[in-house]
mmCIF file of N, CA, C and O in Angstrom:
data_model
loop_
_atom_site.group_PDB
_atom_site.id
_atom_site.type_symbol
_atom_site.label_atom_id
_atom_site.label_comp_id
_atom_site.label_asym_id
_atom_site.label_seq_id
_atom_site.Cartn_x
_atom_site.Cartn_y
_atom_site.Cartn_z
ATOM 1 N N UNK A 537 -114.727 162.670 216.845
ATOM 2 C CA UNK A 537 -115.273 161.807 215.808
ATOM 3 C C UNK A 537 -114.216 161.569 214.737
ATOM 4 O O UNK A 537 -113.628 162.504 214.211
ATOM 5 N N UNK A 538 -113.941 160.314 214.433
ATOM 6 C CA UNK A 538 -112.958 159.971 213.415
ATOM 7 C C UNK A 538 -113.553 160.153 212.034
ATOM 8 O O UNK A 538 -114.689 159.781 211.788
ATOM 9 N N UNK A 539 -112.764 160.684 211.132
ATOM 10 C CA UNK A 539 -113.251 160.792 209.764
ATOM 11 C C UNK A 539 -112.958 159.496 209.033
ATOM 12 O O UNK A 539 -112.059 158.747 209.403
ATOM 13 N N UNK A 540 -113.715 159.241 208.006
ATOM 14 C CA UNK A 540 -113.509 158.033 207.218
ATOM 15 C C UNK A 540 -112.212 158.143 206.438
ATOM 16 O O UNK A 540 -111.797 159.222 206.045
ATOM 17 N N UNK A 541 -111.594 156.997 206.207
ATOM 18 C CA UNK A 541 -110.391 156.947 205.385
ATOM 19 C C UNK A 541 -110.843 156.808 203.939
ATOM 20 O O UNK A 541 -111.499 155.839 203.571
ATOM 21 N N UNK A 542 -110.490 157.819 203.139
ATOM 22 C CA UNK A 542 -110.907 157.851 201.741
ATOM 23 C C UNK A 542 -109.885 157.125 200.871
ATOM 24 O O UNK A 542 -108.705 157.472 200.893
ATOM 25 N N UNK A 543 -110.371 156.149 200.120
ATOM 26 C CA UNK A 543 -109.513 155.351 199.246
ATOM 27 C C UNK A 543 -110.044 155.444 197.825
ATOM 28 O O UNK A 543 -111.230 155.218 197.582
ATOM 29 N N UNK A 544 -109.172 155.757 196.890
ATOM 30 C CA UNK A 544 -109.534 155.784 195.478
ATOM 31 C C UNK A 544 -108.991 154.524 194.814
ATOM 32 O O UNK A 544 -107.783 154.274 194.845
ATOM 33 N N UNK A 545 -109.876 153.724 194.246
ATOM 34 C CA UNK A 545 -109.500 152.499 193.526
ATOM 35 C C UNK A 545 -109.422 152.838 192.043
ATOM 36 O O UNK A 545 -110.418 153.236 191.438
ATOM 37 N N UNK A 546 -108.234 152.686 191.469
ATOM 38 C CA UNK A 546 -107.981 153.045 190.077
ATOM 39 C C UNK A 546 -107.640 151.790 189.292
ATOM 40 O O UNK A 546 -106.833 150.971 189.729
ATOM 41 N N UNK A 547 -108.258 151.642 188.118
ATOM 42 C CA UNK A 547 -107.944 150.480 187.298
ATOM 43 C C UNK A 547 -108.564 150.543 185.932
ATOM 44 O O UNK A 547 -109.148 151.557 185.527
ATOM 45 N N UNK A 548 -108.449 149.419 185.240
ATOM 46 C CA UNK A 548 -108.934 149.307 183.874
ATOM 47 C C UNK A 548 -110.254 148.537 183.764
ATOM 48 O O UNK A 548 -110.904 148.599 182.741
ATOM 49 N N UNK A 549 -110.606 147.799 184.807
ATOM 50 C CA UNK A 549 -111.775 146.923 184.754
ATOM 51 C C UNK A 549 -112.788 147.327 185.814
ATOM 52 O O UNK A 549 -112.547 147.168 187.015
ATOM 53 N N UNK A 550 -113.926 147.838 185.362
ATOM 54 C CA UNK A 550 -114.942 148.363 186.267
ATOM 55 C C UNK A 550 -115.434 147.307 187.254
ATOM 56 O O UNK A 550 -115.600 147.604 188.440
ATOM 57 N N UNK A 551 -115.637 146.084 186.817
ATOM 58 C CA UNK A 551 -116.111 145.031 187.712
ATOM 59 C C UNK A 551 -115.166 144.789 188.877
ATOM 60 O O UNK A 551 -115.596 144.639 190.026
ATOM 61 N N UNK A 552 -113.875 144.754 188.595
ATOM 62 C CA UNK A 552 -112.872 144.572 189.643
ATOM 63 C C UNK A 552 -112.890 145.745 190.616
ATOM 64 O O UNK A 552 -112.862 145.566 191.835
ATOM 65 N N UNK A 553 -112.972 146.952 190.089
ATOM 66 C CA UNK A 553 -112.985 148.143 190.939
ATOM 67 C C UNK A 553 -114.214 148.177 191.827
ATOM 68 O O UNK A 553 -114.130 148.522 193.012
ATOM 69 N N UNK A 554 -115.357 147.814 191.275
ATOM 70 C CA UNK A 554 -116.582 147.797 192.079
ATOM 71 C C UNK A 554 -116.497 146.752 193.183
ATOM 72 O O UNK A 554 -116.956 146.987 194.307
ATOM 73 N N UNK A 555 -115.906 145.604 192.882
ATOM 74 C CA UNK A 555 -115.724 144.567 193.901
ATOM 75 C C UNK A 555 -114.797 145.054 195.009
ATOM 76 O O UNK A 555 -115.052 144.834 196.200
ATOM 77 N N UNK A 556 -113.704 145.697 194.620
ATOM 78 C CA UNK A 556 -112.778 146.240 195.610
ATOM 79 C C UNK A 556 -113.484 147.255 196.500
ATOM 80 O O UNK A 556 -113.318 147.244 197.720
ATOM 81 N N UNK A 557 -114.272 148.121 195.893
ATOM 82 C CA UNK A 557 -114.961 149.155 196.663
ATOM 83 C C UNK A 557 -115.978 148.557 197.624
ATOM 84 O O UNK A 557 -116.114 149.021 198.762
ATOM 85 N N UNK A 558 -116.682 147.539 197.206
ATOM 86 C CA UNK A 558 -117.634 146.876 198.092
ATOM 87 C C UNK A 558 -116.908 146.272 199.293
ATOM 88 O O UNK A 558 -117.325 146.427 200.443
ATOM 89 N N UNK A 559 -115.800 145.603 199.036
ATOM 90 C CA UNK A 559 -114.984 145.018 200.101
ATOM 91 C C UNK A 559 -114.497 146.097 201.064
ATOM 92 O O UNK A 559 -114.602 145.951 202.282
ATOM 93 N N UNK A 560 -113.976 147.186 200.519
ATOM 94 C CA UNK A 560 -113.439 148.256 201.353
ATOM 95 C C UNK A 560 -114.537 148.957 202.148
ATOM 96 O O UNK A 560 -114.332 149.313 203.311
ATOM 97 N N UNK A 561 -115.684 149.134 201.543
ATOM 98 C CA UNK A 561 -116.806 149.757 202.249
ATOM 99 C C UNK A 561 -117.249 148.895 203.432
ATOM 100 O O UNK A 561 -117.475 149.399 204.536
ATOM 101 N N UNK A 562 -117.328 147.601 203.219
ATOM 102 C CA UNK A 562 -117.702 146.687 204.299
ATOM 103 C C UNK A 562 -116.658 146.673 205.417
ATOM 104 O O UNK A 562 -116.978 146.369 206.555
ATOM 105 N N UNK A 563 -115.423 147.008 205.073
ATOM 106 C CA UNK A 563 -114.349 147.050 206.066
ATOM 107 C C UNK A 563 -114.291 148.402 206.780
ATOM 108 O O UNK A 563 -113.432 148.605 207.635
ATOM 109 N N UNK A 564 -115.180 149.320 206.421
ATOM 110 C CA UNK A 564 -115.253 150.600 207.111
ATOM 111 C C UNK A 564 -114.556 151.762 206.440
ATOM 112 O O UNK A 564 -114.476 152.854 207.013
ATOM 113 N N UNK A 565 -114.036 151.549 205.250
ATOM 114 C CA UNK A 565 -113.379 152.630 204.517
ATOM 115 C C UNK A 565 -114.404 153.370 203.659
ATOM 116 O O UNK A 565 -115.522 152.907 203.466
ATOM 117 N N UNK A 566 -113.997 154.504 203.110
ATOM 118 C CA UNK A 566 -114.832 155.275 202.195
ATOM 119 C C UNK A 566 -114.193 155.203 200.799
ATOM 120 O O UNK A 566 -113.423 156.070 200.412
ATOM 121 N N UNK A 567 -114.517 154.146 200.041
ATOM 122 C CA UNK A 567 -113.882 153.967 198.729
ATOM 123 C C UNK A 567 -114.657 154.648 197.605
ATOM 124 O O UNK A 567 -115.855 154.894 197.715
ATOM 125 N N UNK A 568 -113.940 154.941 196.545
ATOM 126 C CA UNK A 568 -114.576 155.398 195.313
ATOM 127 C C UNK A 568 -113.755 154.865 194.138
ATOM 128 O O UNK A 568 -112.617 154.442 194.296
ATOM 129 N N UNK A 569 -114.367 154.889 192.966
ATOM 130 C CA UNK A 569 -113.794 154.290 191.761
ATOM 131 C C UNK A 569 -113.377 155.371 190.771
ATOM 132 O O UNK A 569 -114.079 156.365 190.597
ATOM 133 N N UNK A 570 -112.249 155.130 190.112
ATOM 134 C CA UNK A 570 -111.840 155.946 188.970
ATOM 135 C C UNK A 570 -111.236 155.019 187.933
ATOM 136 O O UNK A 570 -110.323 154.256 188.239
ATOM 137 N N UNK A 571 -111.782 155.071 186.751
ATOM 138 C CA UNK A 571 -111.162 154.345 185.655
ATOM 139 C C UNK A 571 -109.811 155.006 185.385
ATOM 140 O O UNK A 571 -109.622 156.194 185.658
ATOM 141 N N UNK A 572 -108.876 154.235 184.864
ATOM 142 C CA UNK A 572 -107.509 154.725 184.685
ATOM 143 C C UNK A 572 -107.470 156.058 183.935
ATOM 144 O O UNK A 572 -106.728 156.964 184.319
ATOM 145 N N UNK A 573 -108.295 156.196 182.905
ATOM 146 C CA UNK A 573 -108.256 157.417 182.095
ATOM 147 C C UNK A 573 -108.830 158.634 182.831
ATOM 148 O O UNK A 573 -108.615 159.760 182.413
ATOM 149 N N UNK A 574 -109.553 158.437 183.948
ATOM 150 C CA UNK A 574 -110.112 159.535 184.734
ATOM 151 C C UNK A 574 -109.337 159.803 186.021
ATOM 152 O O UNK A 574 -109.635 160.752 186.744
ATOM 153 N N UNK A 575 -108.369 158.966 186.322
ATOM 154 C CA UNK A 575 -107.708 159.011 187.625
ATOM 155 C C UNK A 575 -107.016 160.342 187.904
ATOM 156 O O UNK A 575 -107.129 160.881 189.010
ATOM 157 N N UNK A 576 -106.298 160.862 186.941
ATOM 158 C CA UNK A 576 -105.552 162.097 187.183
ATOM 159 C C UNK A 576 -106.472 163.239 187.581
ATOM 160 O O UNK A 576 -106.171 163.997 188.507
ATOM 161 N N UNK A 577 -107.611 163.368 186.902
ATOM 162 C CA UNK A 577 -108.560 164.433 187.245
ATOM 163 C C UNK A 577 -109.082 164.268 188.664
ATOM 164 O O UNK A 577 -109.186 165.237 189.412
ATOM 165 N N UNK A 578 -109.414 163.035 189.049
ATOM 166 C CA UNK A 578 -109.923 162.788 190.400
ATOM 167 C C UNK A 578 -108.864 163.082 191.452
ATOM 168 O O UNK A 578 -109.157 163.691 192.479
ATOM 169 N N UNK A 579 -107.631 162.656 191.198
ATOM 170 C CA UNK A 579 -106.553 162.859 192.166
ATOM 171 C C UNK A 579 -106.260 164.347 192.340
ATOM 172 O O UNK A 579 -105.974 164.808 193.450
ATOM 173 N N UNK A 580 -106.350 165.088 191.266
ATOM 174 C CA UNK A 580 -106.071 166.524 191.333
ATOM 175 C C UNK A 580 -107.212 167.331 191.954
ATOM 176 O O UNK A 580 -106.994 168.421 192.451
ATOM 177 N N UNK A 581 -108.428 166.791 191.923
ATOM 178 C CA UNK A 581 -109.576 167.564 192.393
ATOM 179 C C UNK A 581 -110.107 167.131 193.758
ATOM 180 O O UNK A 581 -110.929 167.829 194.342
ATOM 181 N N UNK A 582 -109.641 165.984 194.284
ATOM 182 C CA UNK A 582 -110.130 165.485 195.562
ATOM 183 C C UNK A 582 -108.958 165.045 196.424
ATOM 184 O O UNK A 582 -107.858 164.820 195.926
ATOM 185 N N UNK A 583 -109.216 164.906 197.710
ATOM 186 C CA UNK A 583 -108.191 164.459 198.650
ATOM 187 C C UNK A 583 -108.487 163.019 199.045
ATOM 188 O O UNK A 583 -109.611 162.696 199.438
ATOM 189 N N UNK A 584 -107.482 162.156 198.934
ATOM 190 C CA UNK A 584 -107.603 160.748 199.311
ATOM 191 C C UNK A 584 -106.489 160.402 200.279
ATOM 192 O O UNK A 584 -105.401 160.970 200.227
ATOM 193 N N UNK A 585 -106.774 159.437 201.151
ATOM 194 C CA UNK A 585 -105.763 158.956 202.083
ATOM 195 C C UNK A 585 -104.899 157.885 201.440
ATOM 196 O O UNK A 585 -103.747 157.688 201.824
ATOM 197 N N UNK A 586 -105.474 157.184 200.467
ATOM 198 C CA UNK A 586 -104.764 156.085 199.815
ATOM 199 C C UNK A 586 -105.321 155.895 198.411
ATOM 200 O O UNK A 586 -106.520 156.036 198.189
ATOM 201 N N UNK A 587 -104.436 155.577 197.490
ATOM 202 C CA UNK A 587 -104.841 155.230 196.124
ATOM 203 C C UNK A 587 -104.410 153.799 195.888
ATOM 204 O O UNK A 587 -103.250 153.440 196.106
ATOM 205 N N UNK A 588 -105.358 152.954 195.465
ATOM 206 C CA UNK A 588 -105.073 151.555 195.149
ATOM 207 C C UNK A 588 -105.078 151.427 193.632
ATOM 208 O O UNK A 588 -106.110 151.621 192.988
ATOM 209 N N UNK A 589 -103.915 151.117 193.062
ATOM 210 C CA UNK A 589 -103.782 150.966 191.611
ATOM 211 C C UNK A 589 -103.918 149.501 191.238
ATOM 212 O O UNK A 589 -103.115 148.671 191.640
ATOM 213 N N UNK A 590 -104.946 149.200 190.462
ATOM 214 C CA UNK A 590 -105.164 147.843 189.948
ATOM 215 C C UNK A 590 -105.207 147.932 188.438
ATOM 216 O O UNK A 590 -106.206 147.617 187.808
ATOM 217 N N UNK A 591 -104.126 148.393 187.868
ATOM 218 C CA UNK A 591 -104.114 148.618 186.427
ATOM 219 C C UNK A 591 -102.798 148.154 185.829
ATOM 220 O O UNK A 591 -101.806 148.030 186.518
ATOM 221 N N UNK A 592 -102.852 147.903 184.556
ATOM 222 C CA UNK A 592 -101.674 147.450 183.829
ATOM 223 C C UNK A 592 -101.275 148.507 182.805
ATOM 224 O O UNK A 592 -101.177 148.247 181.629
ATOM 225 N N UNK A 593 -101.089 149.713 183.259
ATOM 226 C CA UNK A 593 -100.714 150.784 182.357
ATOM 227 C C UNK A 593 -99.215 150.810 182.132
ATOM 228 O O UNK A 593 -98.457 150.042 182.720
ATOM 229 N N UNK A 594 -98.815 151.724 181.288
ATOM 230 C CA UNK A 594 -97.384 151.896 181.037
ATOM 231 C C UNK A 594 -96.747 152.547 182.264
ATOM 232 O O UNK A 594 -97.422 153.114 183.115
ATOM 233 N N UNK A 595 -95.440 152.465 182.340
ATOM 234 C CA UNK A 595 -94.732 153.106 183.449
ATOM 235 C C UNK A 595 -94.981 154.606 183.440
ATOM 236 O O UNK A 595 -95.036 155.236 184.497
ATOM 237 N N UNK A 596 -95.149 155.203 182.252
ATOM 238 C CA UNK A 596 -95.454 156.634 182.167
ATOM 239 C C UNK A 596 -96.802 156.942 182.803
ATOM 240 O O UNK A 596 -96.945 157.910 183.548
ATOM 241 N N UNK A 597 -97.821 156.121 182.490
ATOM 242 C CA UNK A 597 -99.155 156.325 183.065
ATOM 243 C C UNK A 597 -99.137 156.141 184.577
ATOM 244 O O UNK A 597 -99.693 156.955 185.314
ATOM 245 N N UNK A 598 -98.496 155.079 185.031
ATOM 246 C CA UNK A 598 -98.427 154.814 186.466
ATOM 247 C C UNK A 598 -97.650 155.918 187.179
ATOM 248 O O UNK A 598 -98.042 156.371 188.255
ATOM 249 N N UNK A 599 -96.569 156.353 186.571
ATOM 250 C CA UNK A 599 -95.770 157.431 187.151
ATOM 251 C C UNK A 599 -96.542 158.730 187.244
ATOM 252 O O UNK A 599 -96.445 159.452 188.240
ATOM 253 N N UNK A 600 -97.328 159.036 186.216
ATOM 254 C CA UNK A 600 -98.135 160.262 186.221
ATOM 255 C C UNK A 600 -99.151 160.230 187.350
ATOM 256 O O UNK A 600 -99.379 161.239 188.023
ATOM 257 N N UNK A 601 -99.758 159.084 187.576
ATOM 258 C CA UNK A 601 -100.724 158.954 188.673
ATOM 259 C C UNK A 601 -100.032 159.144 190.009
ATOM 260 O O UNK A 601 -100.513 159.877 190.880
ATOM 261 N N UNK A 602 -98.882 158.518 190.191
ATOM 262 C CA UNK A 602 -98.149 158.659 191.455
ATOM 263 C C UNK A 602 -97.695 160.096 191.681
ATOM 264 O O UNK A 602 -97.778 160.611 192.795
ATOM 265 N N UNK A 603 -97.224 160.760 190.619
ATOM 266 C CA UNK A 603 -96.787 162.155 190.762
ATOM 267 C C UNK A 603 -97.950 163.077 191.073
ATOM 268 O O UNK A 603 -97.787 164.076 191.771
ATOM 269 N N UNK A 604 -99.125 162.767 190.552
ATOM 270 C CA UNK A 604 -100.298 163.618 190.784
ATOM 271 C C UNK A 604 -100.821 163.483 192.206
ATOM 272 O O UNK A 604 -101.491 164.384 192.703
ATOM 273 N N UNK A 605 -100.511 162.367 192.840
ATOM 274 C CA UNK A 605 -100.963 162.169 194.213
ATOM 275 C C UNK A 605 -100.277 163.187 195.122
ATOM 276 O O UNK A 605 -99.102 163.482 194.966
ATOM 277 N N UNK A 606 -101.006 163.702 196.049
ATOM 278 C CA UNK A 606 -100.448 164.671 196.995
ATOM 279 C C UNK A 606 -99.354 163.991 197.817
ATOM 280 O O UNK A 606 -99.336 162.768 197.955
ATOM 281 N N UNK A 607 -98.464 164.762 198.388
ATOM 282 C CA UNK A 607 -97.376 164.222 199.203
ATOM 283 C C UNK A 607 -97.882 163.363 200.348
ATOM 284 O O UNK A 607 -97.195 162.480 200.815
ATOM 285 N N UNK A 608 -99.078 163.627 200.806
ATOM 286 C CA UNK A 608 -99.623 162.894 201.946
ATOM 287 C C UNK A 608 -100.485 161.716 201.544
ATOM 288 O O UNK A 608 -101.144 161.116 202.379
ATOM 289 N N UNK A 609 -100.510 161.371 200.273
ATOM 290 C CA UNK A 609 -101.334 160.263 199.806
ATOM 291 C C UNK A 609 -100.477 159.024 199.584
ATOM 292 O O UNK A 609 -99.475 159.085 198.898
ATOM 293 N N UNK A 610 -100.878 157.907 200.171
ATOM 294 C CA UNK A 610 -100.193 156.646 199.949
ATOM 295 C C UNK A 610 -100.684 156.010 198.658
ATOM 296 O O UNK A 610 -101.828 156.214 198.245
ATOM 297 N N UNK A 611 -99.826 155.268 198.004
ATOM 298 C CA UNK A 611 -100.177 154.569 196.771
ATOM 299 C C UNK A 611 -99.830 153.098 196.934
ATOM 300 O O UNK A 611 -98.706 152.754 197.275
ATOM 301 N N UNK A 612 -100.817 152.247 196.716
ATOM 302 C CA UNK A 612 -100.632 150.796 196.777
ATOM 303 C C UNK A 612 -100.927 150.233 195.396
ATOM 304 O O UNK A 612 -102.017 150.409 194.869
ATOM 305 N N UNK A 613 -99.956 149.583 194.817
ATOM 306 C CA UNK A 613 -100.116 148.967 193.495
ATOM 307 C C UNK A 613 -100.317 147.476 193.695
ATOM 308 O O UNK A 613 -99.458 146.800 194.257
ATOM 309 N N UNK A 614 -101.461 146.969 193.248
ATOM 310 C CA UNK A 614 -101.780 145.557 193.435
ATOM 311 C C UNK A 614 -101.521 144.779 192.152
ATOM 312 O O UNK A 614 -101.368 145.347 191.079
ATOM 313 N N UNK A 615 -101.517 143.466 192.291
ATOM 314 C CA UNK A 615 -101.356 142.596 191.133
ATOM 315 C C UNK A 615 -102.671 141.881 190.868
ATOM 316 O O UNK A 615 -103.614 141.973 191.664
ATOM 317 N N UNK A 616 -102.726 141.151 189.778
ATOM 318 C CA UNK A 616 -103.915 140.363 189.454
ATOM 319 C C UNK A 616 -104.172 139.289 190.493
ATOM 320 O O UNK A 616 -105.267 138.761 190.587
ATOM 321 N N UNK A 617 -103.172 138.952 191.273
ATOM 322 C CA UNK A 617 -103.271 137.851 192.224
ATOM 323 C C UNK A 617 -103.516 138.309 193.657
ATOM 324 O O UNK A 617 -103.431 137.515 194.573
ATOM 325 N N UNK A 618 -103.802 139.588 193.849
ATOM 326 C CA UNK A 618 -104.061 140.108 195.189
ATOM 327 C C UNK A 618 -105.504 139.787 195.562
ATOM 328 O O UNK A 618 -106.434 140.347 195.007
ATOM 329 N N UNK A 619 -105.674 138.872 196.510
ATOM 330 C CA UNK A 619 -107.003 138.468 196.958
ATOM 331 C C UNK A 619 -107.572 139.453 197.969
ATOM 332 O O UNK A 619 -106.871 140.349 198.448
ATOM 333 N N UNK A 620 -108.851 139.306 198.327
ATOM 334 C CA UNK A 620 -109.511 140.243 199.243
ATOM 335 C C UNK A 620 -108.837 140.363 200.605
ATOM 336 O O UNK A 620 -108.628 141.474 201.100
ATOM 337 N N UNK A 621 -108.499 139.237 201.214
ATOM 338 C CA UNK A 621 -107.870 139.284 202.534
ATOM 339 C C UNK A 621 -106.511 139.959 202.468
ATOM 340 O O UNK A 621 -106.148 140.753 203.341
ATOM 341 N N UNK A 622 -105.756 139.643 201.431
ATOM 342 C CA UNK A 622 -104.433 140.239 201.268
ATOM 343 C C UNK A 622 -104.544 141.740 201.013
ATOM 344 O O UNK A 622 -103.753 142.527 201.550
ATOM 345 N N UNK A 623 -105.532 142.145 200.222
ATOM 346 C CA UNK A 623 -105.728 143.570 199.955
ATOM 347 C C UNK A 623 -106.017 144.327 201.252
ATOM 348 O O UNK A 623 -105.393 145.351 201.532
ATOM 349 N N UNK A 624 -106.938 143.800 202.061
ATOM 350 C CA UNK A 624 -107.262 144.452 203.333
ATOM 351 C C UNK A 624 -106.060 144.481 204.268
ATOM 352 O O UNK A 624 -105.811 145.482 204.948
ATOM 353 N N UNK A 625 -105.296 143.400 204.295
ATOM 354 C CA UNK A 625 -104.107 143.347 205.143
ATOM 355 C C UNK A 625 -103.083 144.391 204.708
ATOM 356 O O UNK A 625 -102.542 145.130 205.533
ATOM 357 N N UNK A 626 -102.827 144.478 203.407
ATOM 358 C CA UNK A 626 -101.844 145.436 202.896
ATOM 359 C C UNK A 626 -102.289 146.872 203.161
ATOM 360 O O UNK A 626 -101.470 147.718 203.527
ATOM 361 N N UNK A 627 -103.570 147.138 202.971
ATOM 362 C CA UNK A 627 -104.081 148.488 203.229
ATOM 363 C C UNK A 627 -103.920 148.826 204.705
ATOM 364 O O UNK A 627 -103.447 149.909 205.055
ATOM 365 N N UNK A 628 -104.294 147.895 205.580
ATOM 366 C CA UNK A 628 -104.140 148.120 207.013
ATOM 367 C C UNK A 628 -102.703 148.373 207.400
ATOM 368 O O UNK A 628 -102.397 149.301 208.162
ATOM 369 N N UNK A 629 -101.790 147.555 206.882
ATOM 370 C CA UNK A 629 -100.367 147.726 207.179
ATOM 371 C C UNK A 629 -99.863 149.076 206.690
ATOM 372 O O UNK A 629 -99.120 149.765 207.384
ATOM 373 N N UNK A 630 -100.262 149.427 205.484
ATOM 374 C CA UNK A 630 -99.801 150.675 204.886
ATOM 375 C C UNK A 630 -100.308 151.875 205.674
ATOM 376 O O UNK A 630 -99.549 152.801 205.979
ATOM 377 N N UNK A 631 -101.574 151.853 206.058
ATOM 378 C CA UNK A 631 -102.133 152.962 206.827
ATOM 379 C C UNK A 631 -101.534 153.016 208.226
ATOM 380 O O UNK A 631 -101.236 154.099 208.730
ATOM 381 N N UNK A 632 -101.330 151.865 208.849
ATOM 382 C CA UNK A 632 -100.725 151.835 210.181
ATOM 383 C C UNK A 632 -99.269 152.269 210.162
ATOM 384 O O UNK A 632 -98.756 152.798 211.136
ATOM 385 N N UNK A 633 -98.606 152.016 209.043
ATOM 386 C CA UNK A 633 -97.187 152.362 208.899
ATOM 387 C C UNK A 633 -97.012 153.852 208.643
ATOM 388 O O UNK A 633 -95.912 154.374 208.680
ATOM 389 N N UNK A 634 -98.105 154.529 208.365
ATOM 390 C CA UNK A 634 -98.021 155.958 208.081
ATOM 391 C C UNK A 634 -97.709 156.210 206.631
ATOM 392 O O UNK A 634 -96.763 156.904 206.298
ATOM 393 N N UNK A 635 -98.510 155.630 205.747
ATOM 394 C CA UNK A 635 -98.247 155.755 204.315
ATOM 395 C C UNK A 635 -98.240 157.211 203.878
ATOM 396 O O UNK A 635 -97.714 157.536 202.838
ATOM 397 N N UNK A 636 -98.782 158.076 204.679
ATOM 398 C CA UNK A 636 -98.807 159.476 204.288
ATOM 399 C C UNK A 636 -97.404 160.075 204.288
ATOM 400 O O UNK A 636 -97.194 161.151 203.764
ATOM 401 N N UNK A 637 -96.447 159.363 204.893
ATOM 402 C CA UNK A 637 -95.070 159.846 204.905
ATOM 403 C C UNK A 637 -94.335 159.557 203.602
ATOM 404 O O UNK A 637 -93.360 160.192 203.284
ATOM 405 N N UNK A 638 -94.783 158.546 202.869
ATOM 406 C CA UNK A 638 -94.144 158.225 201.592
ATOM 407 C C UNK A 638 -95.112 157.421 200.741
ATOM 408 O O UNK A 638 -96.018 156.801 201.251
ATOM 409 N N UNK A 639 -94.887 157.456 199.450
ATOM 410 C CA UNK A 639 -95.732 156.693 198.540
ATOM 411 C C UNK A 639 -95.096 155.333 198.346
ATOM 412 O O UNK A 639 -94.158 155.173 197.577
ATOM 413 N N UNK A 640 -95.600 154.371 199.054
ATOM 414 C CA UNK A 640 -95.031 153.033 199.045
ATOM 415 C C UNK A 640 -95.700 152.181 197.978
ATOM 416 O O UNK A 640 -96.914 152.141 197.873
ATOM 417 N N UNK A 641 -94.917 151.517 197.202
ATOM 418 C CA UNK A 641 -95.416 150.592 196.194
ATOM 419 C C UNK A 641 -95.010 149.201 196.645
ATOM 420 O O UNK A 641 -93.848 148.841 196.580
ATOM 421 N N UNK A 642 -95.966 148.420 197.124
ATOM 422 C CA UNK A 642 -95.630 147.111 197.671
ATOM 423 C C UNK A 642 -95.102 146.159 196.607
ATOM 424 O O UNK A 642 -94.392 145.226 196.920
ATOM 425 N N UNK A 643 -95.436 146.379 195.351
ATOM 426 C CA UNK A 643 -94.881 145.527 194.301
ATOM 427 C C UNK A 643 -93.372 145.686 194.254
ATOM 428 O O UNK A 643 -92.635 144.727 194.141
ATOM 429 N N UNK A 644 -92.902 146.907 194.340
ATOM 430 C CA UNK A 644 -91.462 147.155 194.276
ATOM 431 C C UNK A 644 -90.743 146.622 195.521
ATOM 432 O O UNK A 644 -89.569 146.339 195.455
ATOM 433 N N UNK A 645 -91.479 146.494 196.619
ATOM 434 C CA UNK A 645 -90.865 145.993 197.841
ATOM 435 C C UNK A 645 -90.887 144.475 197.907
ATOM 436 O O UNK A 645 -90.447 143.892 198.881
ATOM 437 N N UNK A 646 -91.441 143.827 196.881
ATOM 438 C CA UNK A 646 -91.469 142.386 196.842
ATOM 439 C C UNK A 646 -92.410 141.751 197.850
ATOM 440 O O UNK A 646 -92.191 140.654 198.303
ATOM 441 N N UNK A 647 -93.477 142.436 198.192
ATOM 442 C CA UNK A 647 -94.401 141.941 199.191
ATOM 443 C C UNK A 647 -95.712 141.485 198.589
ATOM 444 O O UNK A 647 -96.716 141.432 199.266
ATOM 445 N N UNK A 648 -95.772 141.164 197.330
ATOM 446 C CA UNK A 648 -97.009 140.669 196.687
ATOM 447 C C UNK A 648 -97.252 139.248 197.024
ATOM 448 O O UNK A 648 -96.454 138.418 197.059
#
């Protein structure tokens, strides 16, 4: 029996996070929401396969979240312009690529 892929959606806007989670749930993932100010506690207390960052925090805040993620957790940083189909495609690519081997930030790779 395959276990669900747990994804934590982190951001500043609850409506956006809830929409992302609904999309991910319909796609067969096990998503949950963390507001940016709660993200570190959630990352430190639970295990996730992927963290989706939809926030406009400082580099210090974003760096702290990435550092708190376990070595086996992938991190995907989205932009305001990442649509539903693109989000699902990027998540699929990242998981298929073995994101657990490194924390890939698609923004830095110029793939937005």
